[in-house]
Amino acid sequence: MLSWPKKTQLMLARIGVRHFADEINSSVRSAFVKGNARTDPVNVLPKSKYGGINTVSLVTGTTIIGQQGAQFVSSLLSSSRVPVEVQIIEAGQDDEYFHSVLRNRTAVHVDNQADAEAKQKALKISNDLDLYVFKTRTRSFPGFKCRFPGVDIQLIGQNNMGIFNELEYSPVEGVVEALSVVSQKSNEKYLEHAFKAAVKAGRKRVTLINKAKEWPISDGSLVEAAQRMHCNYEDCLDLELMELEPAISRLITKPNYFDCLFASDRYATFLSAICSGVCGGANLFSAVEIGDHHAVFKPLQTKLSLTNYSTLSAYGIVSTIVDLFQHLGHEKCAAALWCEMKRTMDEGIRTKEFGGHDTGEYVICNIINQLRCRALDK
């Protein structure tokens, strides 16, 4: 074994530590610039509600799915007789998209693209508008590929923290580290919204999915915050902690067990994919990315960037518009639209992916015709 003099060892140690520290500091600074980690509050403009009419940004894109979805959304909004107008944002208008959502506070995104550029844009919008919560509700519909009756799971996940900051750097050549940055303030902000949303939705038990045994600091801090903040909701909500692996197993074998799920951004997206798969498929459901002032509504099929469907599901679009109406305070219109979609399901009107022979256009037209008949009856 080589034996270096003490003075030489000290000099080598200083050189090594200085070089490594400089690499880390400069790389982390670059990574934070790359990831655009949010530190400042979002600029909030006055609500764009003129003459009692809400304006909603509608992002269409260039794909057939995007154009079809935009047509569905426009038709449903006009037939529902709701005071909502759409501002259509075409493909390539990235700056206009951001400013439109910033101004209107609400958007519907129907384009479905899974390429790297589209994912980057979605993450940027989520970060720039501080859409820190992701929500979706999956439930079973008889005859729609669900093996378990009576499933109704509300998932409220963290959206733009941790891995969604896209922070990564290379301390030395050939080695890359990806950072999952979380903060106590962000965890508490998310949990406060999640607990309130669960109470408003009438949920009785929330299950926080975590891996605190493997990630005792990051996941552990979220668990500790949840236990502390749950004291304010003990009279109306039960809190359950569950590790990720047994939660996935139970979701697949006994989904009826769950009522409401909380999860960090590390697990929320694929948990929503599992929940939707158990209940018949992501093309049945909707999702929303929401912050304190802004919200972007999407079919869950779009949120998960599922490209194995050639068309956009009519059911996901209707569910998205129902969520939009509820968000804007048009509860009666939301209930009427939901009832009409349920009616089509009960009457056996189904698209091909669910064993039927009808098209998405037929489903939408059937719902629209019934809404118009309701309007004439009044």
PDB file of N, CA and C in Angstrom, residues 54-61 64-89 106-112 285-287 296-302 312-325 328 337 360-361 363-365 367-368 371-372:
ATOM      1  N   ASN A  54     -68.157  34.163 -18.213  1.00  0.00           N
ATOM      2  CA  ASN A  54     -66.776  33.722 -17.999  1.00  0.00           C
ATOM      3  C   ASN A  54     -66.106  33.429 -19.336  1.00  0.00           C
ATOM      4  N   THR A  55     -64.854  33.815 -19.466  1.00  0.00           N
ATOM      5  CA  THR A  55     -64.066  33.471 -20.643  1.00  0.00           C
ATOM      6  C   THR A  55     -63.076  32.382 -20.265  1.00  0.00           C
ATOM      7  N   VAL A  56     -63.047  31.323 -21.064  1.00  0.00           N
ATOM      8  CA  VAL A  56     -62.184  30.163 -20.796  1.00  0.00           C
ATOM      9  C   VAL A  56     -61.252  29.962 -21.983  1.00  0.00           C
ATOM     10  N   SER A  57     -59.983  29.756 -21.716  1.00  0.00           N
ATOM     11  CA  SER A  57     -59.012  29.476 -22.778  1.00  0.00           C
ATOM     12  C   SER A  57     -59.174  28.024 -23.227  1.00  0.00           C
ATOM     13  N   LEU A  58     -59.207  27.819 -24.530  1.00  0.00           N
ATOM     14  CA  LEU A  58     -59.342  26.474 -25.098  1.00  0.00           C
ATOM     15  C   LEU A  58     -58.125  26.179 -25.957  1.00  0.00           C
ATOM     16  N   VAL A  59     -57.300  25.239 -25.515  1.00  0.00           N
ATOM     17  CA  VAL A  59     -56.070  24.886 -26.220  1.00  0.00           C
ATOM     18  C   VAL A  59     -56.348  23.691 -27.117  1.00  0.00           C
ATOM     19  N   THR A  60     -56.201  23.879 -28.419  1.00  0.00           N
ATOM     20  CA  THR A  60     -56.607  22.846 -29.370  1.00  0.00           C
ATOM     21  C   THR A  60     -55.433  22.032 -29.902  1.00  0.00           C
ATOM     22  N   GLY A  61     -54.350  22.684 -30.309  1.00  0.00           N
ATOM     23  CA  GLY A  61     -53.241  21.950 -30.903  1.00  0.00           C
ATOM     24  C   GLY A  61     -53.476  21.642 -32.370  1.00  0.00           C
ATOM     25  N   ILE A  64     -55.322  15.589 -34.789  1.00  0.00           N
ATOM     26  CA  ILE A  64     -56.737  15.279 -35.029  1.00  0.00           C
ATOM     27  C   ILE A  64     -57.494  15.212 -33.712  1.00  0.00           C
ATOM     28  N   ILE A  65     -56.833  14.630 -32.696  1.00  0.00           N
ATOM     29  CA  ILE A  65     -57.455  14.532 -31.373  1.00  0.00           C
ATOM     30  C   ILE A  65     -57.754  15.923 -30.814  1.00  0.00           C
ATOM     31  N   GLY A  66     -56.793  16.842 -30.948  1.00  0.00           N
ATOM     32  CA  GLY A  66     -57.000  18.192 -30.438  1.00  0.00           C
ATOM     33  C   GLY A  66     -58.135  18.918 -31.133  1.00  0.00           C
ATOM     34  N   GLN A  67     -58.203  18.808 -32.463  1.00  0.00           N
ATOM     35  CA  GLN A  67     -59.267  19.466 -33.219  1.00  0.00           C
ATOM     36  C   GLN A  67     -60.637  18.860 -32.886  1.00  0.00           C
ATOM     37  N   GLN A  68     -60.664  17.536 -32.767  1.00  0.00           N
ATOM     38  CA  GLN A  68     -61.915  16.860 -32.421  1.00  0.00           C
ATOM     39  C   GLN A  68     -62.379  17.271 -31.023  1.00  0.00           C
ATOM     40  N   GLY A  69     -61.444  17.304 -30.071  1.00  0.00           N
ATOM     41  CA  GLY A  69     -61.785  17.695 -28.704  1.00  0.00           C
ATOM     42  C   GLY A  69     -62.299  19.119 -28.616  1.00  0.00           C
ATOM     43  N   ALA A  70     -61.689  20.030 -29.403  1.00  0.00           N
ATOM     44  CA  ALA A  70     -62.138  21.419 -29.405  1.00  0.00           C
ATOM     45  C   ALA A  70     -63.570  21.532 -29.921  1.00  0.00           C
ATOM     46  N   GLN A  71     -63.887  20.735 -30.934  1.00  0.00           N
ATOM     47  CA  GLN A  71     -65.254  20.740 -31.480  1.00  0.00           C
ATOM     48  C   GLN A  71     -66.253  20.226 -30.446  1.00  0.00           C
ATOM     49  N   PHE A  72     -65.890  19.153 -29.739  1.00  0.00           N
ATOM     50  CA  PHE A  72     -66.755  18.616 -28.686  1.00  0.00           C
ATOM     51  C   PHE A  72     -67.007  19.658 -27.603  1.00  0.00           C
ATOM     52  N   VAL A  73     -65.930  20.306 -27.151  1.00  0.00           N
ATOM     53  CA  VAL A  73     -66.036  21.280 -26.061  1.00  0.00           C
ATOM     54  C   VAL A  73     -66.927  22.449 -26.480  1.00  0.00           C
ATOM     55  N   SER A  74     -66.687  23.002 -27.660  1.00  0.00           N
ATOM     56  CA  SER A  74     -67.480  24.145 -28.138  1.00  0.00           C
ATOM     57  C   SER A  74     -68.953  23.782 -28.258  1.00  0.00           C
ATOM     58  N   SER A  75     -69.238  22.587 -28.763  1.00  0.00           N
ATOM     59  CA  SER A  75     -70.628  22.156 -28.930  1.00  0.00           C
ATOM     60  C   SER A  75     -71.329  22.007 -27.588  1.00  0.00           C
ATOM     61  N   LEU A  76     -70.653  21.402 -26.629  1.00  0.00           N
ATOM     62  CA  LEU A  76     -71.251  21.196 -25.310  1.00  0.00           C
ATOM     63  C   LEU A  76     -71.498  22.518 -24.595  1.00  0.00           C
ATOM     64  N   LEU A  77     -70.555  23.444 -24.700  1.00  0.00           N
ATOM     65  CA  LEU A  77     -70.712  24.733 -24.029  1.00  0.00           C
ATOM     66  C   LEU A  77     -71.879  25.517 -24.615  1.00  0.00           C
ATOM     67  N   SER A  78     -72.012  25.509 -25.933  1.00  0.00           N
ATOM     68  CA  SER A  78     -73.096  26.262 -26.560  1.00  0.00           C
ATOM     69  C   SER A  78     -74.457  25.630 -26.281  1.00  0.00           C
ATOM     70  N   SER A  79     -74.511  24.303 -26.193  1.00  0.00           N
ATOM     71  CA  SER A  79     -75.784  23.612 -25.969  1.00  0.00           C
ATOM     72  C   SER A  79     -76.214  23.628 -24.510  1.00  0.00           C
ATOM     73  N   SER A  80     -75.275  23.815 -23.614  1.00  0.00           N
ATOM     74  CA  SER A  80     -75.603  23.817 -22.183  1.00  0.00           C
ATOM     75  C   SER A  80     -76.195  25.137 -21.724  1.00  0.00           C
ATOM     76  N   ARG A  81     -76.133  26.140 -22.596  1.00  0.00           N
ATOM     77  CA  ARG A  81     -76.689  27.459 -22.277  1.00  0.00           C
ATOM     78  C   ARG A  81     -76.074  28.039 -21.001  1.00  0.00           C
ATOM     79  N   VAL A  82     -74.781  27.857 -20.871  1.00  0.00           N
ATOM     80  CA  VAL A  82     -74.043  28.379 -19.724  1.00  0.00           C
ATOM     81  C   VAL A  82     -73.319  29.644 -20.161  1.00  0.00           C
ATOM     82  N   PRO A  83     -73.282  30.687 -19.335  1.00  0.00           N
ATOM     83  CA  PRO A  83     -72.592  31.929 -19.717  1.00  0.00           C
ATOM     84  C   PRO A  83     -71.073  31.773 -19.716  1.00  0.00           C
ATOM     85  N   VAL A  84     -70.592  30.986 -20.658  1.00  0.00           N
ATOM     86  CA  VAL A  84     -69.154  30.735 -20.792  1.00  0.00           C
ATOM     87  C   VAL A  84     -68.769  30.883 -22.256  1.00  0.00           C
ATOM     88  N   GLU A  85     -67.766  31.691 -22.531  1.00  0.00           N
ATOM     89  CA  GLU A  85     -67.226  31.833 -23.874  1.00  0.00           C
ATOM     90  C   GLU A  85     -65.806  31.271 -23.911  1.00  0.00           C
ATOM     91  N   VAL A  86     -65.404  30.796 -25.083  1.00  0.00           N
ATOM     92  CA  VAL A  86     -64.066  30.226 -25.204  1.00  0.00           C
ATOM     93  C   VAL A  86     -63.183  31.131 -26.043  1.00  0.00           C
ATOM     94  N   GLN A  87     -61.926  31.203 -25.628  1.00  0.00           N
ATOM     95  CA  GLN A  87     -60.899  31.862 -26.431  1.00  0.00           C
ATOM     96  C   GLN A  87     -59.992  30.769 -26.957  1.00  0.00           C
ATOM     97  N   ILE A  88     -60.053  30.517 -28.249  1.00  0.00           N
ATOM     98  CA  ILE A  88     -59.313  29.403 -28.837  1.00  0.00           C
ATOM     99  C   ILE A  88     -57.852  29.784 -29.038  1.00  0.00           C
ATOM    100  N   ILE A  89     -56.965  28.924 -28.533  1.00  0.00           N
ATOM    101  CA  ILE A  89     -55.525  29.118 -28.684  1.00  0.00           C
ATOM    102  C   ILE A  89     -55.015  28.057 -29.659  1.00  0.00           C
ATOM    103  N   THR A 106     -58.829  30.279 -16.224  1.00  0.00           N
ATOM    104  CA  THR A 106     -59.335  28.924 -16.439  1.00  0.00           C
ATOM    105  C   THR A 106     -59.065  28.511 -17.878  1.00  0.00           C
ATOM    106  N   ALA A 107     -58.675  27.238 -18.068  1.00  0.00           N
ATOM    107  CA  ALA A 107     -58.400  26.743 -19.417  1.00  0.00           C
ATOM    108  C   ALA A 107     -58.864  25.301 -19.541  1.00  0.00           C
ATOM    109  N   VAL A 108     -59.180  24.915 -20.781  1.00  0.00           N
ATOM    110  CA  VAL A 108     -59.459  23.519 -21.115  1.00  0.00           C
ATOM    111  C   VAL A 108     -58.422  23.098 -22.152  1.00  0.00           C
ATOM    112  N   HIS A 109     -57.688  22.051 -21.852  1.00  0.00           N
ATOM    113  CA  HIS A 109     -56.611  21.577 -22.735  1.00  0.00           C
ATOM    114  C   HIS A 109     -57.019  20.215 -23.283  1.00  0.00           C
ATOM    115  N   VAL A 110     -57.234  20.138 -24.596  1.00  0.00           N
ATOM    116  CA  VAL A 110     -57.720  18.891 -25.181  1.00  0.00           C
ATOM    117  C   VAL A 110     -56.717  18.231 -26.125  1.00  0.00           C
ATOM    118  N   ASP A 111     -55.604  18.901 -26.400  1.00  0.00           N
ATOM    119  CA  ASP A 111     -54.624  18.285 -27.299  1.00  0.00           C
ATOM    120  C   ASP A 111     -53.904  17.163 -26.569  1.00  0.00           C
ATOM    121  N   ASN A 112     -53.465  16.162 -27.311  1.00  0.00           N
ATOM    122  CA  ASN A 112     -52.825  14.996 -26.699  1.00  0.00           C
ATOM    123  C   ASN A 112     -51.523  14.707 -27.425  1.00  0.00           C
ATOM    124  N   PHE A 285     -62.439   9.494 -17.883  1.00  0.00           N
ATOM    125  CA  PHE A 285     -62.350  10.429 -16.755  1.00  0.00           C
ATOM    126  C   PHE A 285     -61.647  11.730 -17.142  1.00  0.00           C
ATOM    127  N   SER A 286     -61.645  12.649 -16.192  1.00  0.00           N
ATOM    128  CA  SER A 286     -61.051  13.969 -16.405  1.00  0.00           C
ATOM    129  C   SER A 286     -60.060  14.268 -15.294  1.00  0.00           C
ATOM    130  N   ALA A 287     -59.314  15.337 -15.485  1.00  0.00           N
ATOM    131  CA  ALA A 287     -58.331  15.762 -14.485  1.00  0.00           C
ATOM    132  C   ALA A 287     -58.256  17.273 -14.486  1.00  0.00           C
ATOM    133  N   VAL A 296     -56.356  24.414 -14.977  1.00  0.00           N
ATOM    134  CA  VAL A 296     -56.332  23.869 -16.336  1.00  0.00           C
ATOM    135  C   VAL A 296     -57.018  22.513 -16.297  1.00  0.00           C
ATOM    136  N   PHE A 297     -58.125  22.374 -17.037  1.00  0.00           N
ATOM    137  CA  PHE A 297     -58.908  21.147 -17.062  1.00  0.00           C
ATOM    138  C   PHE A 297     -58.527  20.325 -18.288  1.00  0.00           C
ATOM    139  N   LYS A 298     -58.413  19.009 -18.114  1.00  0.00           N
ATOM    140  CA  LYS A 298     -58.019  18.124 -19.201  1.00  0.00           C
ATOM    141  C   LYS A 298     -58.751  16.799 -19.070  1.00  0.00           C
ATOM    142  N   PRO A 299     -59.019  16.124 -20.189  1.00  0.00           N
ATOM    143  CA  PRO A 299     -59.372  14.707 -20.081  1.00  0.00           C
ATOM    144  C   PRO A 299     -58.173  13.967 -19.479  1.00  0.00           C
ATOM    145  N   LEU A 300     -58.438  12.980 -18.633  1.00  0.00           N
ATOM    146  CA  LEU A 300     -57.338  12.241 -18.021  1.00  0.00           C
ATOM    147  C   LEU A 300     -56.465  11.578 -19.092  1.00  0.00           C
ATOM    148  N   GLN A 301     -57.071  11.232 -20.199  1.00  0.00           N
ATOM    149  CA  GLN A 301     -56.359  10.677 -21.347  1.00  0.00           C
ATOM    150  C   GLN A 301     -55.273  11.654 -21.817  1.00  0.00           C
ATOM    151  N   THR A 302     -55.560  12.951 -21.784  1.00  0.00           N
ATOM    152  CA  THR A 302     -54.585  13.983 -22.163  1.00  0.00           C
ATOM    153  C   THR A 302     -53.557  14.194 -21.071  1.00  0.00           C
ATOM    154  N   LEU A 312     -60.230  11.080 -29.283  1.00  0.00           N
ATOM    155  CA  LEU A 312     -60.430  11.527 -27.910  1.00  0.00           C
ATOM    156  C   LEU A 312     -61.799  11.058 -27.442  1.00  0.00           C
ATOM    157  N   SER A 313     -61.857  10.492 -26.266  1.00  0.00           N
ATOM    158  CA  SER A 313     -63.096   9.911 -25.768  1.00  0.00           C
ATOM    159  C   SER A 313     -64.134  10.987 -25.446  1.00  0.00           C
ATOM    160  N   ALA A 314     -65.355  10.756 -25.870  1.00  0.00           N
ATOM    161  CA  ALA A 314     -66.444  11.688 -25.566  1.00  0.00           C
ATOM    162  C   ALA A 314     -66.718  11.738 -24.068  1.00  0.00           C
ATOM    163  N   TYR A 315     -66.549  10.599 -23.400  1.00  0.00           N
ATOM    164  CA  TYR A 315     -66.829  10.537 -21.963  1.00  0.00           C
ATOM    165  C   TYR A 315     -65.842  11.411 -21.176  1.00  0.00           C
ATOM    166  N   GLY A 316     -64.577  11.369 -21.559  1.00  0.00           N
ATOM    167  CA  GLY A 316     -63.579  12.205 -20.898  1.00  0.00           C
ATOM    168  C   GLY A 316     -63.845  13.679 -21.106  1.00  0.00           C
ATOM    169  N   ILE A 317     -64.303  14.049 -22.316  1.00  0.00           N
ATOM    170  CA  ILE A 317     -64.628  15.445 -22.599  1.00  0.00           C
ATOM    171  C   ILE A 317     -65.807  15.913 -21.749  1.00  0.00           C
ATOM    172  N   VAL A 318     -66.862  15.103 -21.697  1.00  0.00           N
ATOM    173  CA  VAL A 318     -68.042  15.478 -20.902  1.00  0.00           C
ATOM    174  C   VAL A 318     -67.659  15.625 -19.428  1.00  0.00           C
ATOM    175  N   SER A 319     -66.878  14.683 -18.922  1.00  0.00           N
ATOM    176  CA  SER A 319     -66.437  14.756 -17.527  1.00  0.00           C
ATOM    177  C   SER A 319     -65.614  16.013 -17.271  1.00  0.00           C
ATOM    178  N   THR A 320     -64.794  16.399 -18.251  1.00  0.00           N
ATOM    179  CA  THR A 320     -63.994  17.617 -18.123  1.00  0.00           C
ATOM    180  C   THR A 320     -64.874  18.853 -18.044  1.00  0.00           C
ATOM    181  N   ILE A 321     -65.907  18.918 -18.890  1.00  0.00           N
ATOM    182  CA  ILE A 321     -66.802  20.075 -18.886  1.00  0.00           C
ATOM    183  C   ILE A 321     -67.622  20.124 -17.601  1.00  0.00           C
ATOM    184  N   VAL A 322     -67.986  18.959 -17.074  1.00  0.00           N
ATOM    185  CA  VAL A 322     -68.703  18.919 -15.789  1.00  0.00           C
ATOM    186  C   VAL A 322     -67.828  19.529 -14.691  1.00  0.00           C
ATOM    187  N   ASP A 323     -66.553  19.141 -14.651  1.00  0.00           N
ATOM    188  CA  ASP A 323     -65.632  19.713 -13.662  1.00  0.00           C
ATOM    189  C   ASP A 323     -65.486  21.217 -13.851  1.00  0.00           C
ATOM    190  N   LEU A 324     -65.420  21.651 -15.104  1.00  0.00           N
ATOM    191  CA  LEU A 324     -65.299  23.080 -15.403  1.00  0.00           C
ATOM    192  C   LEU A 324     -66.511  23.842 -14.880  1.00  0.00           C
ATOM    193  N   PHE A 325     -67.708  23.331 -15.139  1.00  0.00           N
ATOM    194  CA  PHE A 325     -68.927  23.999 -14.671  1.00  0.00           C
ATOM    195  C   PHE A 325     -68.945  24.093 -13.144  1.00  0.00           C
ATOM    196  N   LEU A 328     -66.646  26.828 -11.992  1.00  0.00           N
ATOM    197  CA  LEU A 328     -67.150  28.175 -12.265  1.00  0.00           C
ATOM    198  C   LEU A 328     -68.422  28.498 -11.487  1.00  0.00           C
ATOM    199  N   LEU A 337     -75.644  17.989 -17.129  1.00  0.00           N
ATOM    200  CA  LEU A 337     -74.759  17.387 -18.124  1.00  0.00           C
ATOM    201  C   LEU A 337     -74.312  15.998 -17.677  1.00  0.00           C
ATOM    202  N   GLY A 360     -67.901   8.705 -30.966  1.00  0.00           N
ATOM    203  CA  GLY A 360     -67.896   9.775 -29.981  1.00  0.00           C
ATOM    204  C   GLY A 360     -68.790  10.924 -30.385  1.00  0.00           C
ATOM    205  N   GLU A 361     -68.847  11.201 -31.702  1.00  0.00           N
ATOM    206  CA  GLU A 361     -69.726  12.261 -32.201  1.00  0.00           C
ATOM    207  C   GLU A 361     -71.188  11.952 -31.886  1.00  0.00           C
ATOM    208  N   VAL A 363     -72.343  10.111 -29.390  1.00  0.00           N
ATOM    209  CA  VAL A 363     -72.563  10.274 -27.945  1.00  0.00           C
ATOM    210  C   VAL A 363     -72.767  11.755 -27.613  1.00  0.00           C
ATOM    211  N   ILE A 364     -71.888  12.606 -28.141  1.00  0.00           N
ATOM    212  CA  ILE A 364     -71.997  14.038 -27.871  1.00  0.00           C
ATOM    213  C   ILE A 364     -73.307  14.595 -28.422  1.00  0.00           C
ATOM    214  N   CYS A 365     -73.664  14.220 -29.653  1.00  0.00           N
ATOM    215  CA  CYS A 365     -74.912  14.709 -30.271  1.00  0.00           C
ATOM    216  C   CYS A 365     -76.139  14.261 -29.483  1.00  0.00           C
ATOM    217  N   ILE A 367     -76.297  13.659 -26.279  1.00  0.00           N
ATOM    218  CA  ILE A 367     -76.348  14.474 -25.060  1.00  0.00           C
ATOM    219  C   ILE A 367     -76.839  15.877 -25.378  1.00  0.00           C
ATOM    220  N   ILE A 368     -76.328  16.466 -26.457  1.00  0.00           N
ATOM    221  CA  ILE A 368     -76.719  17.826 -26.842  1.00  0.00           C
ATOM    222  C   ILE A 368     -78.213  17.894 -27.154  1.00  0.00           C
ATOM    223  N   LEU A 371     -80.174  17.909 -23.992  1.00  0.00           N
ATOM    224  CA  LEU A 371     -80.060  19.195 -23.297  1.00  0.00           C
ATOM    225  C   LEU A 371     -80.950  20.244 -23.944  1.00  0.00           C
ATOM    226  N   ARG A 372     -81.038  20.216 -25.282  1.00  0.00           N
ATOM    227  CA  ARG A 372     -81.903  21.164 -25.979  1.00  0.00           C
ATOM    228  C   ARG A 372     -83.376  20.875 -25.695  1.00  0.00           C
TER     229      ARG A 372
END
